[in-house]
Amino acid sequence: MPELPEVEVVRRGLDRWVSGRVVAAAEVLHPRAVRRHVAGAVDFTDRLRGVRVAPARRRGKYLWLPLGEDLALLAHLGMSGQLLVQPGGTPDEKHLRVRVTFDDVARGELRFVDQRTFGGLSLHAVGRDGVPDVIGHIARDPLDPLFDEDAFHAALLRRRTTVKRALLDQSLISGVGNIYADEALWRTRLHYELPTAGLTRPRTAELVSHIREVMNAALAVGGTSFDSLYVNVNGESGYFDRSLDAYGREDQPCRRCGTPMRRRPWMNRSSYFCPRCQPPPG
DNA sequence: GGAAGCTCCTGAAAGC
DNA sequence: TGCTTTCAGGAGCTTC
């Protein structure tokens, strides 16, 4: 499932294989894949034709290809989205949703493949900072040099919510999904239902540090491929799932204390934690 | 206005 | 064997 490290791996791939090229044509094979492009699929393909792609950028789990001064092709991979660069003539993937071809045909075409169709592509105006207007509310991610840890801590204290909810709120801190939230909480020995108001400044610093640690470790091995739905632009999987300490480890011994790990249903998904290292609040 | 819950979607796995 | 149910989850939308 693509979180920040996986999206960053894809961004690097796009930089290598797509930036600098000129779009020849685009084809939408499933309208839901461009549902966030409010003007519709025809407008989407019309406006892409003939534009030159600039180096890919990313904020949190969103990535985009700047197209000239004031337009960008925004992508979100959702649960199962893949951006693949394939040689022309390669048989279509079963869940191919959008195809983009370029004037230099020999370098392959860009394909958006998405089984569960939670992801999508869309075109948007960009603001002065070069960020697409529709993601202006997305906070900087913890790997961004301009991420403001003091402001993040202050925001946590203002919220009347719990720590894992806050980590998944992309307007507070971006790029963290269910897997890396559980991993960072395990490393910080925090229970997912701890109220954010109970976090001290040093604890917040420790938590952010562990988020960075787990993300950098995942990046180093190409991301996490827990259910084989995430691959880089060349269709290769990452290996970080072999290093997970919490996510998916129900009933297995905690790597710190040996206590069997627990899984609890939480917000229509799951939370994995060690009941001894991460005792519930109160 | 803020927080919590619902919904979209597909396919693998489990249950019967 | 084959059908039904459950589960996975990011983020926009709705409800309280």
PDB file of C-alpha atoms (C1' of nucleotides) in Angstrom:
ATOM      1  CA  MET A   1       0.000   0.000   0.000  1.00  0.00           C
ATOM      2  CA  PRO A   2       1.646   3.190  -1.117  1.00  0.00           C
ATOM      3  CA  GLU A   3       2.709   5.521   1.667  1.00  0.00           C
ATOM      4  CA  LEU A   4       5.390   8.218   1.489  1.00  0.00           C
ATOM      5  CA  PRO A   5       8.437   5.957   0.820  1.00  0.00           C
ATOM      6  CA  GLU A   6       6.611   4.090  -1.949  1.00  0.00           C
ATOM      7  CA  VAL A   7       5.424   7.328  -3.565  1.00  0.00           C
ATOM      8  CA  GLU A   8       8.953   8.753  -3.370  1.00  0.00           C
ATOM      9  CA  VAL A   9      10.322   5.657  -5.144  1.00  0.00           C
ATOM     10  CA  VAL A  10       7.743   6.205  -7.902  1.00  0.00           C
ATOM     11  CA  ARG A  11       8.614   9.930  -8.093  1.00  0.00           C
ATOM     12  CA  ARG A  12      12.272   9.083  -8.636  1.00  0.00           C
ATOM     13  CA  GLY A  13      11.292   6.652 -11.369  1.00  0.00           C
ATOM     14  CA  LEU A  14       9.176   9.281 -13.111  1.00  0.00           C
ATOM     15  CA  ASP A  15      12.081  11.715 -12.907  1.00  0.00           C
ATOM     16  CA  ARG A  16      14.303   9.226 -14.656  1.00  0.00           C
ATOM     17  CA  TRP A  17      11.910   7.898 -17.282  1.00  0.00           C
ATOM     18  CA  VAL A  18       9.354  10.633 -17.987  1.00  0.00           C
ATOM     19  CA  SER A  19      10.641  14.147 -17.201  1.00  0.00           C
ATOM     20  CA  GLY A  20      11.661  16.227 -20.210  1.00  0.00           C
ATOM     21  CA  ARG A  21       9.426  14.262 -22.593  1.00  0.00           C
ATOM     22  CA  VAL A  22       6.538  15.650 -24.660  1.00  0.00           C
ATOM     23  CA  VAL A  23       3.087  14.021 -24.438  1.00  0.00           C
ATOM     24  CA  ALA A  24       1.805  12.717 -27.780  1.00  0.00           C
ATOM     25  CA  ALA A  25      -1.586  11.497 -26.538  1.00  0.00           C
ATOM     26  CA  ALA A  26      -3.479  10.304 -23.484  1.00  0.00           C
ATOM     27  CA  GLU A  27      -6.223   7.701 -23.258  1.00  0.00           C
ATOM     28  CA  VAL A  28      -8.646   7.258 -20.343  1.00  0.00           C
ATOM     29  CA  LEU A  29      -9.841   3.646 -20.073  1.00  0.00           C
ATOM     30  CA  HIS A  30     -11.836   4.060 -16.841  1.00  0.00           C
ATOM     31  CA  PRO A  31     -13.609   7.338 -15.997  1.00  0.00           C
ATOM     32  CA  ARG A  32     -13.231   6.828 -12.248  1.00  0.00           C
ATOM     33  CA  ALA A  33      -9.437   7.174 -12.645  1.00  0.00           C
ATOM     34  CA  VAL A  34      -9.893  10.846 -13.648  1.00  0.00           C
ATOM     35  CA  ARG A  35     -12.927  11.615 -11.428  1.00  0.00           C
ATOM     36  CA  ARG A  36     -11.008  14.391  -9.659  1.00  0.00           C
ATOM     37  CA  HIS A  37     -10.538  16.127 -13.016  1.00  0.00           C
ATOM     38  CA  VAL A  38     -13.897  17.892 -12.866  1.00  0.00           C
ATOM     39  CA  ALA A  39     -13.914  18.952 -16.536  1.00  0.00           C
ATOM     40  CA  GLY A  40     -14.006  15.285 -17.550  1.00  0.00           C
ATOM     41  CA  ALA A  41     -11.952  12.731 -19.445  1.00  0.00           C
ATOM     42  CA  VAL A  42     -12.086  14.471 -22.839  1.00  0.00           C
ATOM     43  CA  ASP A  43     -10.762  17.734 -21.381  1.00  0.00           C
ATOM     44  CA  PHE A  44      -8.103  15.734 -19.527  1.00  0.00           C
ATOM     45  CA  THR A  45      -6.738  14.132 -22.696  1.00  0.00           C
ATOM     46  CA  ASP A  46      -7.077  17.335 -24.769  1.00  0.00           C
ATOM     47  CA  ARG A  47      -5.085  19.406 -22.327  1.00  0.00           C
ATOM     48  CA  LEU A  48      -2.305  16.833 -21.994  1.00  0.00           C
ATOM     49  CA  ARG A  49      -1.577  16.642 -25.709  1.00  0.00           C
ATOM     50  CA  GLY A  50       1.678  18.386 -26.695  1.00  0.00           C
ATOM     51  CA  VAL A  51       2.827  19.459 -23.215  1.00  0.00           C
ATOM     52  CA  ARG A  52       6.393  18.946 -21.990  1.00  0.00           C
ATOM     53  CA  VAL A  53       6.791  17.202 -18.612  1.00  0.00           C
ATOM     54  CA  ALA A  54       9.034  18.820 -15.976  1.00  0.00           C
ATOM     55  CA  PRO A  55      10.774  16.925 -13.115  1.00  0.00           C
ATOM     56  CA  ALA A  56       8.336  15.175 -10.774  1.00  0.00           C
ATOM     57  CA  ARG A  57       7.526  16.649  -7.371  1.00  0.00           C
ATOM     58  CA  ARG A  58       5.882  15.208  -4.272  1.00  0.00           C
ATOM     59  CA  ARG A  59       4.119  16.266  -1.082  1.00  0.00           C
ATOM     60  CA  GLY A  60       3.191  13.469   1.265  1.00  0.00           C
ATOM     61  CA  LYS A  61       1.436  10.779  -0.768  1.00  0.00           C
ATOM     62  CA  TYR A  62       0.646  13.096  -3.679  1.00  0.00           C
ATOM     63  CA  LEU A  63       3.017  13.451  -6.591  1.00  0.00           C
ATOM     64  CA  TRP A  64       2.761  15.653  -9.646  1.00  0.00           C
ATOM     65  CA  LEU A  65       4.405  16.400 -12.962  1.00  0.00           C
ATOM     66  CA  PRO A  66       4.595  20.164 -13.622  1.00  0.00           C
ATOM     67  CA  LEU A  67       3.451  20.980 -17.168  1.00  0.00           C
ATOM     68  CA  GLY A  68       4.641  24.492 -18.025  1.00  0.00           C
ATOM     69  CA  GLU A  69       4.255  27.508 -15.730  1.00  0.00           C
ATOM     70  CA  ASP A  70       0.803  27.046 -14.225  1.00  0.00           C
ATOM     71  CA  LEU A  71      -0.438  23.470 -14.770  1.00  0.00           C
ATOM     72  CA  ALA A  72       0.375  20.119 -13.211  1.00  0.00           C
ATOM     73  CA  LEU A  73      -0.624  16.485 -13.687  1.00  0.00           C
ATOM     74  CA  LEU A  74      -1.466  15.366 -10.133  1.00  0.00           C
ATOM     75  CA  ALA A  75      -1.415  11.694  -9.163  1.00  0.00           C
ATOM     76  CA  HIS A  76      -2.528   9.847  -6.052  1.00  0.00           C
ATOM     77  CA  LEU A  77      -1.955   6.092  -5.939  1.00  0.00           C
ATOM     78  CA  GLY A  78      -4.719   5.416  -3.405  1.00  0.00           C
ATOM     79  CA  MET A  79      -4.673   1.825  -2.224  1.00  0.00           C
ATOM     80  CA  SER A  80      -3.442   0.006  -5.281  1.00  0.00           C
ATOM     81  CA  GLY A  81      -2.366   2.543  -7.910  1.00  0.00           C
ATOM     82  CA  GLN A  82       0.761   1.970  -9.974  1.00  0.00           C
ATOM     83  CA  LEU A  83       2.524   4.267 -12.430  1.00  0.00           C
ATOM     84  CA  LEU A  84       4.413   2.055 -14.841  1.00  0.00           C
ATOM     85  CA  VAL A  85       6.682   2.864 -17.773  1.00  0.00           C
ATOM     86  CA  GLN A  86       6.158   0.100 -20.326  1.00  0.00           C
ATOM     87  CA  PRO A  87       7.510  -0.462 -23.836  1.00  0.00           C
ATOM     88  CA  GLY A  88       4.843   0.311 -26.449  1.00  0.00           C
ATOM     89  CA  GLY A  89       3.015  -2.833 -27.535  1.00  0.00           C
ATOM     90  CA  THR A  90       3.248  -4.506 -24.119  1.00  0.00           C
ATOM     91  CA  PRO A  91      -0.119  -6.230 -23.454  1.00  0.00           C
ATOM     92  CA  ASP A  92      -2.487  -4.055 -21.380  1.00  0.00           C
ATOM     93  CA  GLU A  93      -2.616  -4.792 -17.673  1.00  0.00           C
ATOM     94  CA  LYS A  94      -5.994  -6.074 -16.431  1.00  0.00           C
ATOM     95  CA  HIS A  95      -6.599  -2.883 -14.448  1.00  0.00           C
ATOM     96  CA  LEU A  96      -5.045  -0.367 -16.836  1.00  0.00           C
ATOM     97  CA  ARG A  97      -6.964   2.926 -16.305  1.00  0.00           C
ATOM     98  CA  VAL A  98      -4.967   5.627 -18.150  1.00  0.00           C
ATOM     99  CA  ARG A  99      -2.281   5.487 -20.860  1.00  0.00           C
ATOM    100  CA  VAL A 100       0.011   8.392 -21.776  1.00  0.00           C
ATOM    101  CA  THR A 101       2.197   8.137 -24.868  1.00  0.00           C
ATOM    102  CA  PHE A 102       5.097  10.434 -25.779  1.00  0.00           C
ATOM    103  CA  ASP A 103       6.561  11.714 -29.034  1.00  0.00           C
ATOM    104  CA  ASP A 104       9.739   9.678 -28.434  1.00  0.00           C
ATOM    105  CA  VAL A 105       7.914   6.348 -28.690  1.00  0.00           C
ATOM    106  CA  ALA A 106      11.023   4.202 -28.236  1.00  0.00           C
ATOM    107  CA  ARG A 107      11.366   5.217 -24.541  1.00  0.00           C
ATOM    108  CA  GLY A 108       8.020   3.632 -23.672  1.00  0.00           C
ATOM    109  CA  GLU A 109       4.630   4.855 -22.445  1.00  0.00           C
ATOM    110  CA  LEU A 110       3.338   5.800 -18.997  1.00  0.00           C
ATOM    111  CA  ARG A 111       0.503   3.669 -17.614  1.00  0.00           C
ATOM    112  CA  PHE A 112      -1.718   4.215 -14.593  1.00  0.00           C
ATOM    113  CA  VAL A 113      -2.853   0.824 -13.342  1.00  0.00           C
ATOM    114  CA  ASP A 114      -5.203   0.651 -10.344  1.00  0.00           C
ATOM    115  CA  GLN A 115      -7.127  -2.409  -9.199  1.00  0.00           C
ATOM    116  CA  ARG A 116      -9.263  -0.808  -6.472  1.00  0.00           C
ATOM    117  CA  THR A 117      -9.636   2.594  -8.198  1.00  0.00           C
ATOM    118  CA  PHE A 118      -9.065   4.627  -5.034  1.00  0.00           C
ATOM    119  CA  GLY A 119      -6.288   6.510  -6.807  1.00  0.00           C
ATOM    120  CA  GLY A 120      -6.458   8.795  -9.799  1.00  0.00           C
ATOM    121  CA  LEU A 121      -4.957  11.424 -12.104  1.00  0.00           C
ATOM    122  CA  SER A 122      -6.129  15.009 -12.636  1.00  0.00           C
ATOM    123  CA  LEU A 123      -4.927  18.344 -14.011  1.00  0.00           C
ATOM    124  CA  HIS A 124      -4.779  21.403 -11.757  1.00  0.00           C
ATOM    125  CA  ALA A 125      -3.528  24.953 -11.615  1.00  0.00           C
ATOM    126  CA  VAL A 126      -0.463  25.443  -9.429  1.00  0.00           C
ATOM    127  CA  GLY A 127       0.054  28.152  -6.813  1.00  0.00           C
ATOM    128  CA  ARG A 128       3.062  30.445  -6.428  1.00  0.00           C
ATOM    129  CA  ASP A 129       4.904  27.765  -4.504  1.00  0.00           C
ATOM    130  CA  GLY A 130       4.455  25.359  -7.422  1.00  0.00           C
ATOM    131  CA  VAL A 131       2.034  23.144  -5.442  1.00  0.00           C
ATOM    132  CA  PRO A 132      -1.276  22.188  -7.136  1.00  0.00           C
ATOM    133  CA  ASP A 133      -4.101  24.271  -5.645  1.00  0.00           C
ATOM    134  CA  VAL A 134      -6.216  21.266  -4.598  1.00  0.00           C
ATOM    135  CA  ILE A 135      -3.530  19.968  -2.236  1.00  0.00           C
ATOM    136  CA  GLY A 136      -2.807  23.289  -0.578  1.00  0.00           C
ATOM    137  CA  HIS A 137      -4.237  21.880   2.663  1.00  0.00           C
ATOM    138  CA  ILE A 138      -1.780  18.957   2.745  1.00  0.00           C
ATOM    139  CA  ALA A 139       0.908  19.488   5.396  1.00  0.00           C
ATOM    140  CA  ARG A 140       4.597  19.078   4.679  1.00  0.00           C
ATOM    141  CA  ASP A 141       5.895  15.576   5.331  1.00  0.00           C
ATOM    142  CA  PRO A 142       8.552  14.700   7.939  1.00  0.00           C
ATOM    143  CA  LEU A 143      11.223  14.158   5.264  1.00  0.00           C
ATOM    144  CA  ASP A 144      10.683  17.702   3.953  1.00  0.00           C
ATOM    145  CA  PRO A 145      13.526  19.981   5.185  1.00  0.00           C
ATOM    146  CA  LEU A 146      10.902  22.678   5.870  1.00  0.00           C
ATOM    147  CA  PHE A 147       8.750  20.417   8.097  1.00  0.00           C
ATOM    148  CA  ASP A 148       8.059  22.454  11.263  1.00  0.00           C
ATOM    149  CA  GLU A 149       8.212  20.182  14.309  1.00  0.00           C
ATOM    150  CA  ASP A 150       7.231  22.949  16.751  1.00  0.00           C
ATOM    151  CA  ALA A 151       4.120  23.757  14.709  1.00  0.00           C
ATOM    152  CA  PHE A 152       3.257  20.045  14.510  1.00  0.00           C
ATOM    153  CA  HIS A 153       3.508  19.675  18.289  1.00  0.00           C
ATOM    154  CA  ALA A 154       1.381  22.785  18.825  1.00  0.00           C
ATOM    155  CA  ALA A 155      -1.236  21.408  16.431  1.00  0.00           C
ATOM    156  CA  LEU A 156      -1.292  18.098  18.341  1.00  0.00           C
ATOM    157  CA  LEU A 157      -1.978  19.923  21.604  1.00  0.00           C
ATOM    158  CA  ARG A 158      -4.808  21.932  19.999  1.00  0.00           C
ATOM    159  CA  ARG A 159      -6.559  18.814  18.724  1.00  0.00           C
ATOM    160  CA  ARG A 160      -8.921  16.824  20.907  1.00  0.00           C
ATOM    161  CA  THR A 161      -8.112  13.500  19.306  1.00  0.00           C
ATOM    162  CA  THR A 162      -5.854  10.474  19.633  1.00  0.00           C
ATOM    163  CA  VAL A 163      -2.314  10.048  18.380  1.00  0.00           C
ATOM    164  CA  LYS A 164      -2.885   7.600  15.517  1.00  0.00           C
ATOM    165  CA  ARG A 165      -5.823   9.603  14.154  1.00  0.00           C
ATOM    166  CA  ALA A 166      -3.557  12.643  14.181  1.00  0.00           C
ATOM    167  CA  LEU A 167      -0.778  10.798  12.337  1.00  0.00           C
ATOM    168  CA  LEU A 168      -3.219   9.827   9.575  1.00  0.00           C
ATOM    169  CA  ASP A 169      -4.561  13.388   9.274  1.00  0.00           C
ATOM    170  CA  GLN A 170      -2.706  14.661   6.206  1.00  0.00           C
ATOM    171  CA  SER A 171      -3.400  18.275   7.138  1.00  0.00           C
ATOM    172  CA  LEU A 172      -1.256  17.861  10.282  1.00  0.00           C
ATOM    173  CA  ILE A 173       1.563  15.683   8.932  1.00  0.00           C
ATOM    174  CA  SER A 174       1.546  14.095   5.494  1.00  0.00           C
ATOM    175  CA  GLY A 175       2.840  10.842   4.083  1.00  0.00           C
ATOM    176  CA  VAL A 176       1.988   8.616   7.060  1.00  0.00           C
ATOM    177  CA  GLY A 177      -0.455   5.759   6.446  1.00  0.00           C
ATOM    178  CA  ASN A 178      -1.669   2.863   8.549  1.00  0.00           C
ATOM    179  CA  ILE A 179       1.499   0.752   8.215  1.00  0.00           C
ATOM    180  CA  TYR A 180       4.075   3.384   9.104  1.00  0.00           C
ATOM    181  CA  ALA A 181       1.835   4.849  11.835  1.00  0.00           C
ATOM    182  CA  ASP A 182       1.802   1.462  13.598  1.00  0.00           C
ATOM    183  CA  GLU A 183       5.560   1.056  13.080  1.00  0.00           C
ATOM    184  CA  ALA A 184       6.398   4.525  14.456  1.00  0.00           C
ATOM    185  CA  LEU A 185       4.055   4.099  17.443  1.00  0.00           C
ATOM    186  CA  TRP A 186       5.641   0.737  18.261  1.00  0.00           C
ATOM    187  CA  ARG A 187       9.127   2.266  18.113  1.00  0.00           C
ATOM    188  CA  THR A 188       8.022   5.161  20.358  1.00  0.00           C
ATOM    189  CA  ARG A 189       6.147   2.797  22.724  1.00  0.00           C
ATOM    190  CA  LEU A 190       2.929   4.779  22.361  1.00  0.00           C
ATOM    191  CA  HIS A 191      -0.561   3.279  22.322  1.00  0.00           C
ATOM    192  CA  TYR A 192      -2.588   4.321  19.275  1.00  0.00           C
ATOM    193  CA  GLU A 193      -5.420   5.685  21.439  1.00  0.00           C
ATOM    194  CA  LEU A 194      -3.259   8.007  23.536  1.00  0.00           C
ATOM    195  CA  PRO A 195      -4.824  11.507  23.505  1.00  0.00           C
ATOM    196  CA  THR A 196      -2.606  13.953  21.626  1.00  0.00           C
ATOM    197  CA  ALA A 197      -3.008  16.417  24.514  1.00  0.00           C
ATOM    198  CA  GLY A 198      -0.894  14.038  26.602  1.00  0.00           C
ATOM    199  CA  LEU A 199       2.195  14.343  24.389  1.00  0.00           C
ATOM    200  CA  THR A 200       5.122  16.333  25.739  1.00  0.00           C
ATOM    201  CA  ARG A 201       7.434  18.190  23.350  1.00  0.00           C
ATOM    202  CA  PRO A 202      10.246  15.575  23.770  1.00  0.00           C
ATOM    203  CA  ARG A 203       7.747  12.746  23.093  1.00  0.00           C
ATOM    204  CA  THR A 204       6.597  14.450  19.891  1.00  0.00           C
ATOM    205  CA  ALA A 205      10.240  14.841  18.854  1.00  0.00           C
ATOM    206  CA  GLU A 206      10.833  11.156  19.526  1.00  0.00           C
ATOM    207  CA  LEU A 207       7.739  10.178  17.533  1.00  0.00           C
ATOM    208  CA  VAL A 208       8.721  12.315  14.521  1.00  0.00           C
ATOM    209  CA  SER A 209      12.239  10.939  14.702  1.00  0.00           C
ATOM    210  CA  HIS A 210      10.898   7.357  14.570  1.00  0.00           C
ATOM    211  CA  ILE A 211       8.601   8.226  11.658  1.00  0.00           C
ATOM    212  CA  ARG A 212      11.642   9.530   9.751  1.00  0.00           C
ATOM    213  CA  GLU A 213      13.648   6.470  10.734  1.00  0.00           C
ATOM    214  CA  VAL A 214      11.060   3.979   9.504  1.00  0.00           C
ATOM    215  CA  MET A 215      10.440   5.929   6.283  1.00  0.00           C
ATOM    216  CA  ASN A 216      14.147   6.226   5.481  1.00  0.00           C
ATOM    217  CA  ALA A 217      14.631   2.520   6.146  1.00  0.00           C
ATOM    218  CA  ALA A 218      11.750   1.706   3.776  1.00  0.00           C
ATOM    219  CA  LEU A 219      13.116   4.071   1.137  1.00  0.00           C
ATOM    220  CA  ALA A 220      16.509   2.384   1.286  1.00  0.00           C
ATOM    221  CA  VAL A 221      15.002  -0.932   0.176  1.00  0.00           C
ATOM    222  CA  GLY A 222      12.435   0.384  -2.302  1.00  0.00           C
ATOM    223  CA  GLY A 223       9.379   0.603  -0.037  1.00  0.00           C
ATOM    224  CA  THR A 224       6.927  -1.886   1.414  1.00  0.00           C
ATOM    225  CA  SER A 225       5.055  -4.410  -0.739  1.00  0.00           C
ATOM    226  CA  PHE A 226       2.796  -5.957   1.846  1.00  0.00           C
ATOM    227  CA  ASP A 227       0.148  -7.160  -0.586  1.00  0.00           C
ATOM    228  CA  SER A 228       2.070  -7.045  -3.889  1.00  0.00           C
ATOM    229  CA  LEU A 229      -0.046  -4.145  -5.113  1.00  0.00           C
ATOM    230  CA  TYR A 230       2.768  -1.641  -4.826  1.00  0.00           C
ATOM    231  CA  VAL A 231       5.571  -1.617  -7.415  1.00  0.00           C
ATOM    232  CA  ASN A 232       7.944   1.036  -8.761  1.00  0.00           C
ATOM    233  CA  VAL A 233       7.716   2.390 -12.325  1.00  0.00           C
ATOM    234  CA  ASN A 234       9.539  -0.696 -13.602  1.00  0.00           C
ATOM    235  CA  GLY A 235       7.087  -3.055 -11.936  1.00  0.00           C
ATOM    236  CA  GLU A 236       9.499  -4.131  -9.173  1.00  0.00           C
ATOM    237  CA  SER A 237       8.376  -4.659  -5.548  1.00  0.00           C
ATOM    238  CA  GLY A 238      10.065  -3.286  -2.444  1.00  0.00           C
ATOM    239  CA  TYR A 239      11.373  -5.362   0.456  1.00  0.00           C
ATOM    240  CA  PHE A 240      10.557  -3.362   3.598  1.00  0.00           C
ATOM    241  CA  ASP A 241       7.705  -5.698   4.590  1.00  0.00           C
ATOM    242  CA  ARG A 242      10.414  -8.102   5.745  1.00  0.00           C
ATOM    243  CA  SER A 243      11.500  -5.492   8.326  1.00  0.00           C
ATOM    244  CA  LEU A 244       8.111  -4.551   9.803  1.00  0.00           C
ATOM    245  CA  ASP A 245       8.014  -4.746  13.617  1.00  0.00           C
ATOM    246  CA  ALA A 246       4.296  -4.178  14.222  1.00  0.00           C
ATOM    247  CA  TYR A 247       2.034  -4.150  11.146  1.00  0.00           C
ATOM    248  CA  GLY A 248       0.665  -7.572  10.228  1.00  0.00           C
ATOM    249  CA  ARG A 249       2.332  -9.328  13.192  1.00  0.00           C
ATOM    250  CA  GLU A 250      -0.756 -10.387  15.200  1.00  0.00           C
ATOM    251  CA  ASP A 251       0.044 -13.174  17.727  1.00  0.00           C
ATOM    252  CA  GLN A 252       3.740 -13.063  16.841  1.00  0.00           C
ATOM    253  CA  PRO A 253       6.166 -12.185  19.687  1.00  0.00           C
ATOM    254  CA  CYS A 254       7.042  -8.520  20.118  1.00  0.00           C
ATOM    255  CA  ARG A 255      10.619  -8.084  18.891  1.00  0.00           C
ATOM    256  CA  ARG A 256      11.422  -6.131  22.112  1.00  0.00           C
ATOM    257  CA  CYS A 257       9.760  -8.059  24.940  1.00  0.00           C
ATOM    258  CA  GLY A 258       8.361 -11.274  23.423  1.00  0.00           C
ATOM    259  CA  THR A 259       4.730 -10.547  24.372  1.00  0.00           C
ATOM    260  CA  PRO A 260       2.310 -11.655  21.617  1.00  0.00           C
ATOM    261  CA  MET A 261       1.373  -8.689  19.414  1.00  0.00           C
ATOM    262  CA  ARG A 262      -2.301  -7.698  19.262  1.00  0.00           C
ATOM    263  CA  ARG A 263      -4.541  -6.526  16.450  1.00  0.00           C
ATOM    264  CA  ARG A 264      -7.569  -4.349  17.145  1.00  0.00           C
ATOM    265  CA  PRO A 265     -10.229  -3.209  14.655  1.00  0.00           C
ATOM    266  CA  TRP A 266      -9.907   0.534  14.375  1.00  0.00           C
ATOM    267  CA  MET A 267     -11.673   2.965  12.036  1.00  0.00           C
ATOM    268  CA  ASN A 268     -12.589   0.254   9.498  1.00  0.00           C
ATOM    269  CA  ARG A 269      -8.978  -0.963   9.484  1.00  0.00           C
ATOM    270  CA  SER A 270      -6.543  -2.524  11.974  1.00  0.00           C
ATOM    271  CA  SER A 271      -4.086  -1.361  14.587  1.00  0.00           C
ATOM    272  CA  TYR A 272      -1.200  -3.615  15.592  1.00  0.00           C
ATOM    273  CA  PHE A 273       0.570  -3.043  18.906  1.00  0.00           C
ATOM    274  CA  CYS A 274       2.383  -4.709  21.781  1.00  0.00           C
ATOM    275  CA  PRO A 275       0.118  -4.714  24.885  1.00  0.00           C
ATOM    276  CA  ARG A 276       3.156  -4.570  27.186  1.00  0.00           C
ATOM    277  CA  CYS A 277       5.389  -1.994  25.427  1.00  0.00           C
ATOM    278  CA  GLN A 278       2.388   0.118  24.357  1.00  0.00           C
ATOM    279  CA  PRO A 279      -0.080   0.000  27.277  1.00  0.00           C
ATOM    280  CA  PRO A 280      -3.482   1.624  26.673  1.00  0.00           C
ATOM    281  CA  PRO A 281      -3.937   5.087  28.206  1.00  0.00           C
ATOM    282  CA  GLY A 282      -5.727   5.504  31.508  1.00  0.00           C
TER     283      GLY A 282
ATOM    284  C1'  DG B   1     -15.700  24.550  13.226  1.00  0.00           C
ATOM    285  C1'  DG B   2     -13.899  20.287  14.645  1.00  0.00           C
ATOM    286  C1'  DA B   3     -14.129  15.343  15.256  1.00  0.00           C
ATOM    287  C1'  DA B   4     -15.964  10.923  14.058  1.00  0.00           C
ATOM    288  C1'  DG B   5     -18.014   7.856  10.908  1.00  0.00           C
ATOM    289  C1'  DC B   6     -19.360   6.417   6.220  1.00  0.00           C
ATOM    290  C1'  DT B   7     -18.428   5.381   1.480  1.00  0.00           C
ATOM    291  C1'  DC B   8     -16.136   4.349  -2.681  1.00  0.00           C
ATOM    292  C1'  DC B   9     -13.823  -0.295  -4.939  1.00  0.00           C
ATOM    293  C1'  DT B  10     -11.795  -5.008  -6.185  1.00  0.00           C
ATOM    294  C1'  DG B  11     -10.019  -9.459  -5.360  1.00  0.00           C
ATOM    295  C1'  DA B  12      -8.025 -12.732  -2.157  1.00  0.00           C
ATOM    296  C1'  DA B  13      -9.115 -15.510   1.638  1.00  0.00           C
ATOM    297  C1'  DA B  14     -12.152 -17.585   4.815  1.00  0.00           C
ATOM    298  C1'  DG B  15     -16.464 -19.696   5.993  1.00  0.00           C
ATOM    299  C1'  DC B  16     -20.294 -22.556   5.010  1.00  0.00           C
TER     300       DC B  16
ATOM    301  C1'  DT C   1     -17.238 -27.213  -5.760  1.00  0.00           C
ATOM    302  C1'  DG C   2     -19.346 -22.925  -5.560  1.00  0.00           C
ATOM    303  C1'  DC C   3     -21.490 -19.233  -3.366  1.00  0.00           C
ATOM    304  C1'  DT C   4     -21.393 -15.604   0.264  1.00  0.00           C
ATOM    305  C1'  DT C   5     -19.040 -12.843   3.562  1.00  0.00           C
ATOM    306  C1'  DT C   6     -15.089 -10.495   5.380  1.00  0.00           C
ATOM    307  C1'  DC C   7     -11.099  -7.808   5.012  1.00  0.00           C
ATOM    308  C1'  DA C   8      -7.690  -4.442   3.313  1.00  0.00           C
ATOM    309  C1'  DG C   9      -7.491   1.142   3.500  1.00  0.00           C
ATOM    310  C1'  DG C  10      -6.786   6.877   1.597  1.00  0.00           C
ATOM    311  C1'  DA C  11      -9.344  10.596   1.574  1.00  0.00           C
ATOM    312  C1'  DG C  12     -13.505  13.181   0.429  1.00  0.00           C
ATOM    313  C1'  DC C  13     -17.961  13.687   2.103  1.00  0.00           C
ATOM    314  C1'  DT C  14     -21.644  13.654   5.583  1.00  0.00           C
ATOM    315  C1'  DT C  15     -23.255  13.742  10.170  1.00  0.00           C
ATOM    316  C1'  DC C  16     -23.193  15.096  14.827  1.00  0.00           C
TER     317       DC C  16
END
